[in-house]
mmCIF file of C-alpha atoms in Angstrom:
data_model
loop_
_atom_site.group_PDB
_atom_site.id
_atom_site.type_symbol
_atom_site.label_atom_id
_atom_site.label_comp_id
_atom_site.label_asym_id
_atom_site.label_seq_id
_atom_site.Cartn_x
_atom_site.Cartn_y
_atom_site.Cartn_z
ATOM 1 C CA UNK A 1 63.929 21.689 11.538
ATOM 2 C CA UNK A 2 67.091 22.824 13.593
ATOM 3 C CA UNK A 3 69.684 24.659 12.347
ATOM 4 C CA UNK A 4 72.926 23.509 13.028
ATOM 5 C CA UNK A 5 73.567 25.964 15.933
ATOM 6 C CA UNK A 6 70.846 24.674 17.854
ATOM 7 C CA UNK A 7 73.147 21.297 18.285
ATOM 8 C CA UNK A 8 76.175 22.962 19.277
ATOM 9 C CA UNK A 9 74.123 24.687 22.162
ATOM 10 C CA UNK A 10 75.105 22.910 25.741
ATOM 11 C CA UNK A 11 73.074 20.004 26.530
ATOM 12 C CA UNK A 12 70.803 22.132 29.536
ATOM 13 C CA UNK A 13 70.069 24.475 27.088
ATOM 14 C CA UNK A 14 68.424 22.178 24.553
ATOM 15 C CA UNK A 15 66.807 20.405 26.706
ATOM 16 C CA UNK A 16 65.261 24.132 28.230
ATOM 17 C CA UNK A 17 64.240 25.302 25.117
ATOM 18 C CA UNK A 18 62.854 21.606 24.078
ATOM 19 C CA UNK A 19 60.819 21.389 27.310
ATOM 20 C CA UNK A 20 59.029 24.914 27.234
ATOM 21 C CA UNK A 21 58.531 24.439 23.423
ATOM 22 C CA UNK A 22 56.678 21.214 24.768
ATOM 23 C CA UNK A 23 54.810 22.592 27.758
ATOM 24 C CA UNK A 24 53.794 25.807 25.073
ATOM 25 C CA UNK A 25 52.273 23.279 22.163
ATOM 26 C CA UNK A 26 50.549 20.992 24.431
ATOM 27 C CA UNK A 27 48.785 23.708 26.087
ATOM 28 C CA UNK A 28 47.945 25.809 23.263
ATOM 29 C CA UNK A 29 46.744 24.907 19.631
ATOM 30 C CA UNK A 30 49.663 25.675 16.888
ATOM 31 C CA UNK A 31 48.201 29.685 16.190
ATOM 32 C CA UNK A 32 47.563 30.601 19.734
ATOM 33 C CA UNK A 33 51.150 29.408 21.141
ATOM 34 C CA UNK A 34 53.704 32.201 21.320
ATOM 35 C CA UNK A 35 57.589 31.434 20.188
ATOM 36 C CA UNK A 36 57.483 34.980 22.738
ATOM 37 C CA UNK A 37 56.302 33.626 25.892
ATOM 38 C CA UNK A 38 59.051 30.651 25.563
ATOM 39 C CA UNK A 39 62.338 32.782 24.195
ATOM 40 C CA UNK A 40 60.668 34.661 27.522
ATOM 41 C CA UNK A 41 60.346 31.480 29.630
ATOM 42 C CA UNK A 42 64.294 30.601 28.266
ATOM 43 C CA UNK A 43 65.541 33.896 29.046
ATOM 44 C CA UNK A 44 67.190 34.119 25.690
ATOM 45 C CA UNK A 45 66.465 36.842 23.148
ATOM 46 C CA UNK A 46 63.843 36.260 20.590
ATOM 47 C CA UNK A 47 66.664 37.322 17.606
ATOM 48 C CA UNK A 48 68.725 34.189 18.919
ATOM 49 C CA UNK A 49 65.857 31.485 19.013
ATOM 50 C CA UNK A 50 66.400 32.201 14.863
ATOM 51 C CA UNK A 51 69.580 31.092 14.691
ATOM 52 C CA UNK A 52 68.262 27.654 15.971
ATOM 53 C CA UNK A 53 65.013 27.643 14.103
ATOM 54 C CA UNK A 54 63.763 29.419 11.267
ATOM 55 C CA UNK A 55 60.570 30.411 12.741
ATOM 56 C CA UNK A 56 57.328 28.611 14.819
ATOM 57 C CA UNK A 57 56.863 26.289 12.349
ATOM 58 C CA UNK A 58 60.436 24.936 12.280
ATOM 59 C CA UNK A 59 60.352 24.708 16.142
ATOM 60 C CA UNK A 60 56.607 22.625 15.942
ATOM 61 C CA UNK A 61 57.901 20.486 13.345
ATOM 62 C CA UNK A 62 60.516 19.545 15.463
ATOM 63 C CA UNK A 63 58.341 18.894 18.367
ATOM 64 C CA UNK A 64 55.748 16.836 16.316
ATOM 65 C CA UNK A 65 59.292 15.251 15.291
ATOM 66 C CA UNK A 66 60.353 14.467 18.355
ATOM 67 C CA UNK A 67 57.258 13.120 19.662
ATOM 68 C CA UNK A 68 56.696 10.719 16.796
ATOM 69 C CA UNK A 69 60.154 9.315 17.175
ATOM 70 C CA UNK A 70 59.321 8.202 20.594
ATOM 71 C CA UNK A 71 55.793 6.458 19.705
ATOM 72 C CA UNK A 72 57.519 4.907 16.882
ATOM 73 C CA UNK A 73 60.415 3.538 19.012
ATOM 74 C CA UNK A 74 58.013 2.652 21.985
ATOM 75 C CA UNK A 75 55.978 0.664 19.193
ATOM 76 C CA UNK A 76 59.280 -1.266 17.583
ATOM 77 C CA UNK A 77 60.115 -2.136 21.256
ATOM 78 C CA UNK A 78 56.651 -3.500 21.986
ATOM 79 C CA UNK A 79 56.331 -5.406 18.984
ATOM 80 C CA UNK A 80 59.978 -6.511 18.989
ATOM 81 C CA UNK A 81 59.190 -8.509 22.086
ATOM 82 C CA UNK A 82 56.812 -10.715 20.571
ATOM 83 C CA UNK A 83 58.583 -12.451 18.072
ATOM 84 C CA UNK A 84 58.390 -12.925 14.307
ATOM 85 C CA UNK A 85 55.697 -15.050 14.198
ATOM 86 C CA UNK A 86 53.349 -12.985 16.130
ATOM 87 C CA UNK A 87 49.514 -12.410 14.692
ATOM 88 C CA UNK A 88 48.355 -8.955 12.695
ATOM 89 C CA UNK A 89 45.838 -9.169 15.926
ATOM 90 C CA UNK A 90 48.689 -9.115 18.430
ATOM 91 C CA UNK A 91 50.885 -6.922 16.526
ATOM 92 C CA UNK A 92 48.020 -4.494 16.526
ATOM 93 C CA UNK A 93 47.733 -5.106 20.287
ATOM 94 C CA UNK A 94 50.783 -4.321 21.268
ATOM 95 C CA UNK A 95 51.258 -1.503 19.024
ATOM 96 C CA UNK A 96 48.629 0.464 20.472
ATOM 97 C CA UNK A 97 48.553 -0.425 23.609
ATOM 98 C CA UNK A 98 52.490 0.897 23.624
ATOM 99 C CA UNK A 99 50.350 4.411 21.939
ATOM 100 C CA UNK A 100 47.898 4.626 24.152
ATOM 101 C CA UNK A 101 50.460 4.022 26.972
ATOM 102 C CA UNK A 102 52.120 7.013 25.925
ATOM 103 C CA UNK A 103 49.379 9.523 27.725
ATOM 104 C CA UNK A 104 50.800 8.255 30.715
ATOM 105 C CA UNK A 105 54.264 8.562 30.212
ATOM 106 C CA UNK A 106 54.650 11.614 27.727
ATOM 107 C CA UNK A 107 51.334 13.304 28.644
ATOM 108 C CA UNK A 108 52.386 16.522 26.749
ATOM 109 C CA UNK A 109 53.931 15.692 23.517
ATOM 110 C CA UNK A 110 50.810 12.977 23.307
ATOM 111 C CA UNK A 111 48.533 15.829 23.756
ATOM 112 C CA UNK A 112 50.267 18.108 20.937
ATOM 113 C CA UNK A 113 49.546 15.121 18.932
ATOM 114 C CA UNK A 114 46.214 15.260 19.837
ATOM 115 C CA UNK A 115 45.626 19.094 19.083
ATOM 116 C CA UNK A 116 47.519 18.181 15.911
ATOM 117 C CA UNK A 117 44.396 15.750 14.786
ATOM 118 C CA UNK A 118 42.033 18.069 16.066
ATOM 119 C CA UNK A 119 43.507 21.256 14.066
ATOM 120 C CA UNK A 120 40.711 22.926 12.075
ATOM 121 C CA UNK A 121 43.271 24.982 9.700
ATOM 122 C CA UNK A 122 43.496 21.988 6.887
ATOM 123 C CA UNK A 123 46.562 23.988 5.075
ATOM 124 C CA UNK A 124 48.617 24.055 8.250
ATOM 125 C CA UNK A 125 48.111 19.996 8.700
ATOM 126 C CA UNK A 126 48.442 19.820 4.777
ATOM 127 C CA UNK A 127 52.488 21.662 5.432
ATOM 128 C CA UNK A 128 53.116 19.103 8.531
ATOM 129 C CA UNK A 129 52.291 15.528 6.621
ATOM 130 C CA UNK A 130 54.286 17.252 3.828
ATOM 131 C CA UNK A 131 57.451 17.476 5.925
ATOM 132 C CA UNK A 132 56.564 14.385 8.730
ATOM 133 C CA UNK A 133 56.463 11.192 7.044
ATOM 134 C CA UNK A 134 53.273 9.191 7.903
ATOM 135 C CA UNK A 135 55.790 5.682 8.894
ATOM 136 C CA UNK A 136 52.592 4.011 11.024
ATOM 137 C CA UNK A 137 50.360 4.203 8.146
ATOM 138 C CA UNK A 138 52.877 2.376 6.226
ATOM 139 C CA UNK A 139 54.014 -0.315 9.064
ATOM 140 C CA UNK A 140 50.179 -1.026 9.748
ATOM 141 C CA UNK A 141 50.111 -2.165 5.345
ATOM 142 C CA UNK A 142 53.615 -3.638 5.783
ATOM 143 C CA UNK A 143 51.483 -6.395 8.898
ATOM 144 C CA UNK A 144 48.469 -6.313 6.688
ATOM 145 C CA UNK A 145 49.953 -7.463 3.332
ATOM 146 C CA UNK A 146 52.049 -10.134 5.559
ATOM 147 C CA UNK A 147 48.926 -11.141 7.023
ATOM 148 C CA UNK A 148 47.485 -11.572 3.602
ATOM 149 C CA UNK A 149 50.530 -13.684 2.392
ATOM 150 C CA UNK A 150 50.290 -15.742 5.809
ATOM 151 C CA UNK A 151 47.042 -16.440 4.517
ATOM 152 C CA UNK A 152 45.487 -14.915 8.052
ATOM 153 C CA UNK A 153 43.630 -12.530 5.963
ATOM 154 C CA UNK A 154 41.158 -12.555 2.898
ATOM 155 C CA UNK A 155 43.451 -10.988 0.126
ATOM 156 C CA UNK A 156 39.664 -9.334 -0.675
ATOM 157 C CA UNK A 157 39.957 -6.846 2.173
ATOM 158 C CA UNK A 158 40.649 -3.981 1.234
ATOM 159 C CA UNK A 159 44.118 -2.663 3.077
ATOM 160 C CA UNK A 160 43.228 0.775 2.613
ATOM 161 C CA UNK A 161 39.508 0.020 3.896
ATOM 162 C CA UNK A 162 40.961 -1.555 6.900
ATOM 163 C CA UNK A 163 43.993 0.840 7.759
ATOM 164 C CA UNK A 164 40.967 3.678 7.814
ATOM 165 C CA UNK A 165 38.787 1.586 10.336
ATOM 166 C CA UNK A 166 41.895 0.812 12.184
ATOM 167 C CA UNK A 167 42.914 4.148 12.700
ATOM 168 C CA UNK A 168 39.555 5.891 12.791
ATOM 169 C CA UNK A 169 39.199 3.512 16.210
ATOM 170 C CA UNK A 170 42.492 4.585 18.074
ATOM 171 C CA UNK A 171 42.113 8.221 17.165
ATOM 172 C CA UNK A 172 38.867 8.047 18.865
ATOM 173 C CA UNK A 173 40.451 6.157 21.658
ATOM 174 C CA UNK A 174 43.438 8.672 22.328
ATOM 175 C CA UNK A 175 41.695 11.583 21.739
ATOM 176 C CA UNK A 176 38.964 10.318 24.864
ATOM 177 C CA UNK A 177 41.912 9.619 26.578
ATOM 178 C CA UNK A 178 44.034 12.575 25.859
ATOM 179 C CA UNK A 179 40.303 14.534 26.910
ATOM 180 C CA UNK A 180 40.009 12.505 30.189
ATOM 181 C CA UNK A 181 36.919 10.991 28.989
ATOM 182 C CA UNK A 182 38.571 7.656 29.290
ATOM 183 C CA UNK A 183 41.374 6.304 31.717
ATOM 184 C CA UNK A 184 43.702 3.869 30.038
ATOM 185 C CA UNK A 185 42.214 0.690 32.275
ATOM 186 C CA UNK A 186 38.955 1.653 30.591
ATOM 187 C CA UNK A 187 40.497 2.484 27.378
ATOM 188 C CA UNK A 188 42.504 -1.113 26.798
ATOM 189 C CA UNK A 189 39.412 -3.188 27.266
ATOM 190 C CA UNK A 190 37.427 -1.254 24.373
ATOM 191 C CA UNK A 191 41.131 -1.658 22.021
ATOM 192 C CA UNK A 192 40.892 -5.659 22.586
ATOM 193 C CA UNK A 193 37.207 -5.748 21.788
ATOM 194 C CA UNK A 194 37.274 -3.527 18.797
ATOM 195 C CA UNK A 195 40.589 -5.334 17.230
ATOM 196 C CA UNK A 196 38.934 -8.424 18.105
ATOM 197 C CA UNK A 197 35.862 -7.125 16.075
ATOM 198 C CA UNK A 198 38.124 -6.223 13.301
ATOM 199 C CA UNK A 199 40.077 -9.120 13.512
ATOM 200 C CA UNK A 200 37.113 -11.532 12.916
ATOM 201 C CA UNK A 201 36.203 -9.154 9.613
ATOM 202 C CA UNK A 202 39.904 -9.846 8.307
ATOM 203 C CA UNK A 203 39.702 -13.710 8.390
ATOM 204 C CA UNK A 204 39.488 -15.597 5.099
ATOM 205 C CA UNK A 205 36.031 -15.659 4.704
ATOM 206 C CA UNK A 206 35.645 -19.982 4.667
ATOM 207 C CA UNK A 207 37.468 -19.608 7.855
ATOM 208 C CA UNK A 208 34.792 -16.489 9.206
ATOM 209 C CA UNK A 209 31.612 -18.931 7.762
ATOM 210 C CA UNK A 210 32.924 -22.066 9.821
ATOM 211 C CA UNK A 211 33.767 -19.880 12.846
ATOM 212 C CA UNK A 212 29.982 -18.407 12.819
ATOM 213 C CA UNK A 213 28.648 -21.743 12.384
ATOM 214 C CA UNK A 214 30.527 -23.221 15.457
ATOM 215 C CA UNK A 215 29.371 -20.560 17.334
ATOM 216 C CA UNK A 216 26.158 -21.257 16.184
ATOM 217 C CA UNK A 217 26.102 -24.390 17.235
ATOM 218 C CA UNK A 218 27.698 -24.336 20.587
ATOM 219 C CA UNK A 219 24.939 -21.843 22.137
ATOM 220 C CA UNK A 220 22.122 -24.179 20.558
ATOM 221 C CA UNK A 221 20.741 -21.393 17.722
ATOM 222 C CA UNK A 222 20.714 -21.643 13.995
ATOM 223 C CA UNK A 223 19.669 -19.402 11.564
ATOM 224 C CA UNK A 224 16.128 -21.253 11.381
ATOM 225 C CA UNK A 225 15.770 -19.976 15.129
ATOM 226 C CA UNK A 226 16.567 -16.393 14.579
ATOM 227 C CA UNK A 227 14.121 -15.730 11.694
ATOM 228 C CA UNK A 228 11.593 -17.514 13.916
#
């Protein structure tokens, strides 16, 4: 992280050095970027970029830092605004839709989070979840273990199970987005289908049974008819 003489730079300067170490990690993968081309980019000498950081890694961690801090507040303010008795569904919602959001607004600090889940060296991601605490993994249990209590959720489910299904879906979704494979008015459609999808395989499982039955019966088909 920053040494203490990185804060008592001016203001423009931080925000210089902050920017091109931004612009450097989004557009390469951790190994290929260069602390070189942006002491370069700064005009500063290399030898003086170590008394703000201790090396690279110091300066990426920092980034990564940086960037998470910004989902994280983006998500508090999205889910903030629905209230206290919102759903695990609309929580969910809102909190990725505020995530997602953020490949519009922070394009490159979302995609260094991208080449950050797509990093093939596992030791290097193995010294970054050491230092960055993993605080959505834990707010996603914190709404799922409420939702449980609430009784909005069969306390069978598996919160592990889920937060893996949960997050397998909205990697997949930024990463197609961060890749252009996706633009977000295509991308928010699939997130309310798929949490709807989950949502349904939350439910107490009375509640599920009596929800398939109505259906059921409102389009006219039973079981009877569907082995037929």
């Amino acid at each position: 992280m920053p040494r203490r003489t990185f804060f008592n730079l001016p203001e423009d300067k931080r925000r210089l050095i902050t920017d091109l170490a931004i612009e450097e990690f989004a557009a390469h993968t951790y190994h290929k970027a260069s602390l070189s081309r942006i002491v370069a980019r700064a005009g500063i000498a290399k030898g003086s970029m170590y008394q703000y950081f201790a090396g690279k890694f110091d300066l990426y961690l920092y980034i990564l830092e940086l960037g998470a801090r910004i989902k994280l507040e983006a998500i508090d303010k999205a889910v903030s605004e629905l209230g206290p008795e919102a759903t695990l569904y609309d929580r969910l919602m809102a909190a990725t839709e505020a995530s997602l959001k953020l490949a519009e607004t922070h394009p490159r600090l979302y995609a260094i989070g991208m080449n950050l889940l797509r990093e093939t060296d596992k030791e290097l991601v193995s010294r970054v979840m050491e230092r960055l605490e993993p605080k959505g993994d834990n707010v996603f249990l914190d709404w799922l273990q409420s939702a449980v209590e609430k009784g909005d959720v069969d306390p069978q489910v598996s919160p592990l199970a889920a937060s893996y299904m949960f997050s397998a879906v909205t990697m997949r979704l930024g990463q197609d987005l961060a890749d252009g494979r996706l633009s977000l008015d295509e991308a928010l459609p699939l997130l309310r289908q798929t949490l709807d999808i989950l949502h349904r395989g939350l439910r107490p499982r009375a509640e599920a049974a009596s929800g398939g039955a109505g259906r059921a019966d409102e389009t006219g088909e039973s079981d009877k008819t569907d082995r037929e």
